[in-house]
Amino acid sequence: DTGVSQNPRHKITKRGQNVTFRCDPISEHNRLYWYRQTLGQGPEFLTYFQNEAQLEKSRLLSDRFSAERPKGSFSTLEIQRTEQGDSAMYLCASSRSGPSPGTDTQYFGPGTRLTVL
Amino acid sequence: AQSVAQPEDQVNVAEGNPLTVKCTYSVSGNPYLFWYVQYPNRGLQFLLKYITGDNLVKGSYGFEAEFNKSQTSFHLKKPSALVSDSALYFCAVRRGEGGKLIFGQGTELSVKP
């Protein structure tokens, strides 16, 4: 496995601009997750896909946030009209469902650090 | 609602001594419990998990964790700490298969030579 990859690794933008992040999961992982982590805190769940279906969205995911996984492979997370409070590390994780309980361990990418000026 | 508490923001240990990083959880039903480690400016790296069975689970880099249902705890342990173990450690819980992880706020482990 080559691991979960995320691009870009760093993004600096001005308030009000739109940004898009990409996540490529581990090959053959059918589940994909987005989390947000601010300094000194644990990651907070944003949304979760199984194949191309978005199965759960956090209340943290305001209408300025949208995520897609169009072909059940890579995923994008878009933030519209960014605010300074959106500054955080955005983490992507993937896992594979399986027949045994607990098969699907989530493996994380390196994250995209967003700074909104 | 699910929740995880890591009561210590920081744990300091001398190299070669045993270490414990504490975690307690709250979840309805049977919990799936996880430990992850995060090095500076990096993503989270999976260490170990408890799903069912033996209460003592072993993971990567000599770490182990003990599940205690009555105390709703899942403490991370290592018999002999290394300086390279210094990092941020996160405990997480999930209810059943699939779905989100709920993380604690993290514990910074510092191992001094």
GROMACS .gro file of C-alpha atoms in nm:
model
  230
    1ASP     CA    1   0.000   0.000   0.000
    2THR     CA    2   0.125   0.344  -0.085
    3GLY     CA    3  -0.079   0.507   0.189
    4VAL     CA    4  -0.337   0.784   0.186
    5SER     CA    5  -0.222   1.091  -0.003
    6GLN     CA    6  -0.352   1.446   0.026
    7ASN     CA    7  -0.295   1.751  -0.189
    8PRO     CA    8  -0.197   2.019  -0.139
    9ARG     CA    9  -0.007   1.979   0.186
   10HIS     CA   10  -0.035   2.347   0.262
   11LYS     CA   11  -0.279   2.613   0.144
   12ILE     CA   12  -0.278   2.981   0.229
   13THR     CA   13  -0.577   3.179   0.113
   14LYS     CA   14  -0.751   3.506   0.177
   15ARG     CA   15  -1.082   3.529   0.355
   16GLY     CA   16  -1.370   3.487   0.115
   17GLN     CA   17  -1.187   3.272  -0.136
   18ASN     CA   18  -1.284   2.915  -0.223
   19VAL     CA   19  -1.044   2.626  -0.170
   20THR     CA   20  -1.051   2.260  -0.273
   21PHE     CA   21  -0.854   1.973  -0.123
   22ARG     CA   22  -0.801   1.629  -0.269
   23CYS     CA   23  -0.764   1.293  -0.097
   24ASP     CA   24  -0.651   0.969  -0.263
   25PRO     CA   25  -0.728   0.669  -0.041
   26ILE     CA   26  -0.537   0.346  -0.014
   27SER     CA   27  -0.613   0.131  -0.316
   28GLU     CA   28  -0.925  -0.085  -0.272
   29HIS     CA   29  -1.036   0.099   0.042
   30ASN     CA   30  -1.408   0.157  -0.002
   31ARG     CA   31  -1.456   0.392   0.295
   32LEU     CA   32  -1.323   0.746   0.310
   33TYR     CA   33  -1.343   0.997   0.592
   34TRP     CA   34  -1.268   1.367   0.639
   35TYR     CA   35  -1.170   1.516   0.974
   36ARG     CA   36  -1.062   1.861   1.089
   37GLN     CA   37  -0.798   1.918   1.354
   38THR     CA   38  -0.721   2.249   1.521
   39LEU     CA   39  -0.416   2.317   1.734
   40GLY     CA   40  -0.421   2.134   2.064
   41GLN     CA   41  -0.732   1.934   1.981
   42GLY     CA   42  -0.812   1.587   1.859
   43PRO     CA   43  -0.949   1.541   1.508
   44GLU     CA   44  -1.320   1.614   1.464
   45PHE     CA   45  -1.529   1.416   1.219
   46LEU     CA   46  -1.666   1.600   0.916
   47THR     CA   47  -1.805   1.342   0.675
   48TYR     CA   48  -1.785   0.981   0.561
   49PHE     CA   49  -1.828   0.799   0.230
   50GLN     CA   50  -1.881   0.436   0.154
   51ASN     CA   51  -1.796   0.398  -0.215
   52GLU     CA   52  -1.954   0.705  -0.374
   53ALA     CA   53  -2.233   0.743  -0.120
   54GLN     CA   54  -2.199   1.008   0.148
   55LEU     CA   55  -2.336   0.828   0.452
   56GLU     CA   56  -2.288   1.079   0.732
   57LYS     CA   57  -2.221   1.449   0.770
   58SER     CA   58  -2.132   1.630   1.089
   59ARG     CA   59  -2.317   1.939   1.202
   60LEU     CA   60  -1.972   2.100   1.181
   61LEU     CA   61  -2.005   2.075   0.805
   62SER     CA   62  -2.184   2.400   0.729
   63ASP     CA   63  -2.337   2.475   0.391
   64ARG     CA   64  -2.006   2.634   0.289
   65PHE     CA   65  -1.846   2.288   0.298
   66SER     CA   66  -1.908   2.022   0.036
   67ALA     CA   67  -1.743   1.688  -0.020
   68GLU     CA   68  -1.765   1.451  -0.312
   69ARG     CA   69  -1.640   1.110  -0.407
   70PRO     CA   70  -1.775   1.079  -0.758
   71LYS     CA   71  -1.637   0.741  -0.865
   72GLY     CA   72  -1.579   0.589  -0.526
   73SER     CA   73  -1.206   0.650  -0.547
   74PHE     CA   74  -1.056   0.993  -0.468
   75SER     CA   75  -1.250   1.257  -0.281
   76THR     CA   76  -1.253   1.635  -0.279
   77LEU     CA   77  -1.345   1.871   0.002
   78GLU     CA   78  -1.440   2.224  -0.100
   79ILE     CA   79  -1.478   2.520   0.131
   80GLN     CA   80  -1.656   2.822  -0.015
   81ARG     CA   81  -1.616   3.178   0.114
   82THR     CA   82  -1.346   3.080   0.359
   83GLU     CA   83  -1.339   3.235   0.705
   84GLN     CA   84  -1.048   3.270   0.947
   85GLY     CA   85  -1.215   3.010   1.168
   86ASP     CA   86  -1.167   2.755   0.890
   87SER     CA   87  -0.792   2.758   0.950
   88ALA     CA   88  -0.705   2.403   1.055
   89MET     CA   89  -0.547   2.078   0.944
   90TYR     CA   90  -0.784   1.878   0.724
   91LEU     CA   91  -0.722   1.506   0.753
   92CYS     CA   92  -0.842   1.231   0.526
   93ALA     CA   93  -0.858   0.865   0.624
   94SER     CA   94  -0.958   0.548   0.444
   95SER     CA   95  -1.055   0.197   0.545
   96ARG     CA   96  -1.182  -0.126   0.393
   97SER     CA   97  -1.492  -0.300   0.514
   98GLY     CA   98  -1.454  -0.670   0.569
   99PRO     CA   99  -1.626  -0.981   0.698
  100SER     CA  100  -1.471  -0.978   1.044
  101PRO     CA  101  -1.560  -0.729   1.317
  102GLY     CA  102  -1.316  -0.443   1.335
  103THR     CA  103  -1.160  -0.512   0.998
  104ASP     CA  104  -1.195  -0.152   0.889
  105THR     CA  105  -0.913   0.031   1.061
  106GLN     CA  106  -0.885   0.392   0.946
  107TYR     CA  107  -0.548   0.495   0.805
  108PHE     CA  108  -0.476   0.864   0.783
  109GLY     CA  109  -0.307   1.082   0.526
  110PRO     CA  110  -0.056   1.357   0.611
  111GLY     CA  111  -0.322   1.626   0.606
  112THR     CA  112  -0.369   1.961   0.435
  113ARG     CA  113  -0.294   2.263   0.651
  114LEU     CA  114  -0.521   2.554   0.563
  115THR     CA  115  -0.439   2.908   0.670
  116VAL     CA  116  -0.702   3.174   0.604
  117LEU     CA  117  -0.567   3.529   0.623
  118ALA     CA  118  -2.342   1.024   2.287
  119GLN     CA  119  -1.993   0.892   2.243
  120SER     CA  120  -1.700   1.063   2.413
  121VAL     CA  121  -1.336   1.006   2.501
  122ALA     CA  122  -1.136   1.165   2.780
  123GLN     CA  123  -0.760   1.179   2.810
  124PRO     CA  124  -0.714   1.328   3.156
  125GLU     CA  125  -0.347   1.422   3.115
  126ASP     CA  126  -0.239   1.688   2.868
  127GLN     CA  127   0.123   1.586   2.913
  128VAL     CA  128   0.310   1.284   3.044
  129ASN     CA  129   0.681   1.301   3.123
  130VAL     CA  130   0.885   0.983   3.148
  131ALA     CA  131   1.254   0.902   3.173
  132GLU     CA  132   1.396   0.680   2.901
  133GLY     CA  133   1.386   0.315   3.001
  134ASN     CA  134   1.100   0.362   3.247
  135PRO     CA  135   0.751   0.225   3.185
  136LEU     CA  136   0.492   0.462   3.048
  137THR     CA  137   0.115   0.485   3.072
  138VAL     CA  138  -0.113   0.719   2.879
  139LYS     CA  139  -0.466   0.717   3.016
  140CYS     CA  140  -0.796   0.705   2.828
  141THR     CA  141  -1.155   0.666   2.941
  142TYR     CA  142  -1.456   0.642   2.713
  143SER     CA  143  -1.831   0.663   2.705
  144VAL     CA  144  -2.032   0.481   2.439
  145SER     CA  145  -2.352   0.283   2.427
  146GLY     CA  146  -2.310  -0.076   2.324
  147ASN     CA  147  -1.979  -0.246   2.259
  148PRO     CA  148  -1.696  -0.004   2.191
  149TYR     CA  149  -1.425  -0.032   1.931
  150LEU     CA  150  -1.122   0.144   2.079
  151PHE     CA  151  -0.812   0.275   1.905
  152TRP     CA  152  -0.481   0.445   1.977
  153TYR     CA  153  -0.308   0.667   1.724
  154VAL     CA  154   0.021   0.858   1.743
  155GLN     CA  155   0.096   1.190   1.574
  156TYR     CA  156   0.441   1.328   1.511
  157PRO     CA  157   0.486   1.702   1.441
  158ASN     CA  158   0.325   1.818   1.117
  159ARG     CA  159   0.226   1.464   1.029
  160GLY     CA  160  -0.098   1.270   1.003
  161LEU     CA  161  -0.210   1.013   1.255
  162GLN     CA  162  -0.042   0.674   1.263
  163PHE     CA  163  -0.237   0.370   1.382
  164LEU     CA  164  -0.089   0.191   1.686
  165LEU     CA  165  -0.344  -0.065   1.801
  166LYS     CA  166  -0.711  -0.143   1.850
  167TYR     CA  167  -0.949  -0.337   2.073
  168ILE     CA  168  -1.252  -0.494   1.910
  169THR     CA  169  -1.331  -0.802   2.113
  170GLY     CA  170  -1.160  -1.086   2.295
  171ASP     CA  171  -0.845  -1.060   2.507
  172ASN     CA  172  -0.845  -0.742   2.712
  173LEU     CA  173  -0.473  -0.687   2.654
  174VAL     CA  174  -0.394  -0.591   2.297
  175LYS     CA  175  -0.048  -0.552   2.151
  176GLY     CA  176   0.041  -0.308   1.878
  177SER     CA  177   0.323  -0.142   1.692
  178TYR     CA  178   0.659  -0.037   1.840
  179GLY     CA  179   0.616  -0.236   2.162
  180PHE     CA  180   0.300  -0.057   2.272
  181GLU     CA  181   0.009  -0.238   2.434
  182ALA     CA  182  -0.323  -0.134   2.580
  183GLU     CA  183  -0.557  -0.283   2.836
  184PHE     CA  184  -0.933  -0.270   2.795
  185ASN     CA  185  -1.122  -0.248   3.124
  186LYS     CA  186  -1.497  -0.262   3.075
  187SER     CA  187  -1.593  -0.193   3.435
  188GLN     CA  188  -1.377   0.119   3.449
  189THR     CA  189  -1.452   0.211   3.084
  190SER     CA  190  -1.080   0.262   3.029
  191PHE     CA  191  -0.830   0.178   2.758
  192HIS     CA  192  -0.488   0.286   2.884
  193LEU     CA  193  -0.185   0.274   2.657
  194LYS     CA  194   0.131   0.123   2.801
  195LYS     CA  195   0.491   0.042   2.716
  196PRO     CA  196   0.733  -0.138   2.946
  197SER     CA  197   1.039   0.068   2.851
  198ALA     CA  198   1.008   0.413   2.696
  199LEU     CA  199   1.234   0.544   2.420
  200VAL     CA  200   1.317   0.906   2.343
  201SER     CA  201   1.173   0.841   1.995
  202ASP     CA  202   0.834   0.766   2.155
  203SER     CA  203   0.796   1.139   2.225
  204ALA     CA  204   0.485   1.246   2.031
  205LEU     CA  205   0.115   1.328   2.063
  206TYR     CA  206  -0.106   1.029   2.141
  207PHE     CA  207  -0.478   1.009   2.068
  208CYS     CA  208  -0.734   0.764   2.197
  209ALA     CA  209  -1.047   0.715   1.987
  210VAL     CA  210  -1.374   0.524   2.010
  211ARG     CA  211  -1.619   0.401   1.751
  212ARG     CA  212  -1.952   0.230   1.797
  213GLY     CA  213  -1.952  -0.076   1.580
  214GLU     CA  214  -1.848  -0.116   1.220
  215GLY     CA  215  -1.781   0.174   0.991
  216GLY     CA  216  -1.851   0.533   1.074
  217LYS     CA  217  -1.671   0.808   1.254
  218LEU     CA  218  -1.404   0.795   1.520
  219ILE     CA  219  -1.450   1.013   1.827
  220PHE     CA  220  -1.112   1.132   1.951
  221GLY     CA  221  -0.984   1.249   2.285
  222GLN     CA  222  -0.799   1.578   2.306
  223GLY     CA  223  -0.461   1.410   2.300
  224THR     CA  224  -0.175   1.354   2.543
  225GLU     CA  225   0.173   1.481   2.472
  226LEU     CA  226   0.431   1.224   2.575
  227SER     CA  227   0.781   1.349   2.647
  228VAL     CA  228   1.056   1.094   2.705
  229LYS     CA  229   1.383   1.240   2.833
  230PRO     CA  230   1.720   1.064   2.814
   0.00000   0.00000   0.00000
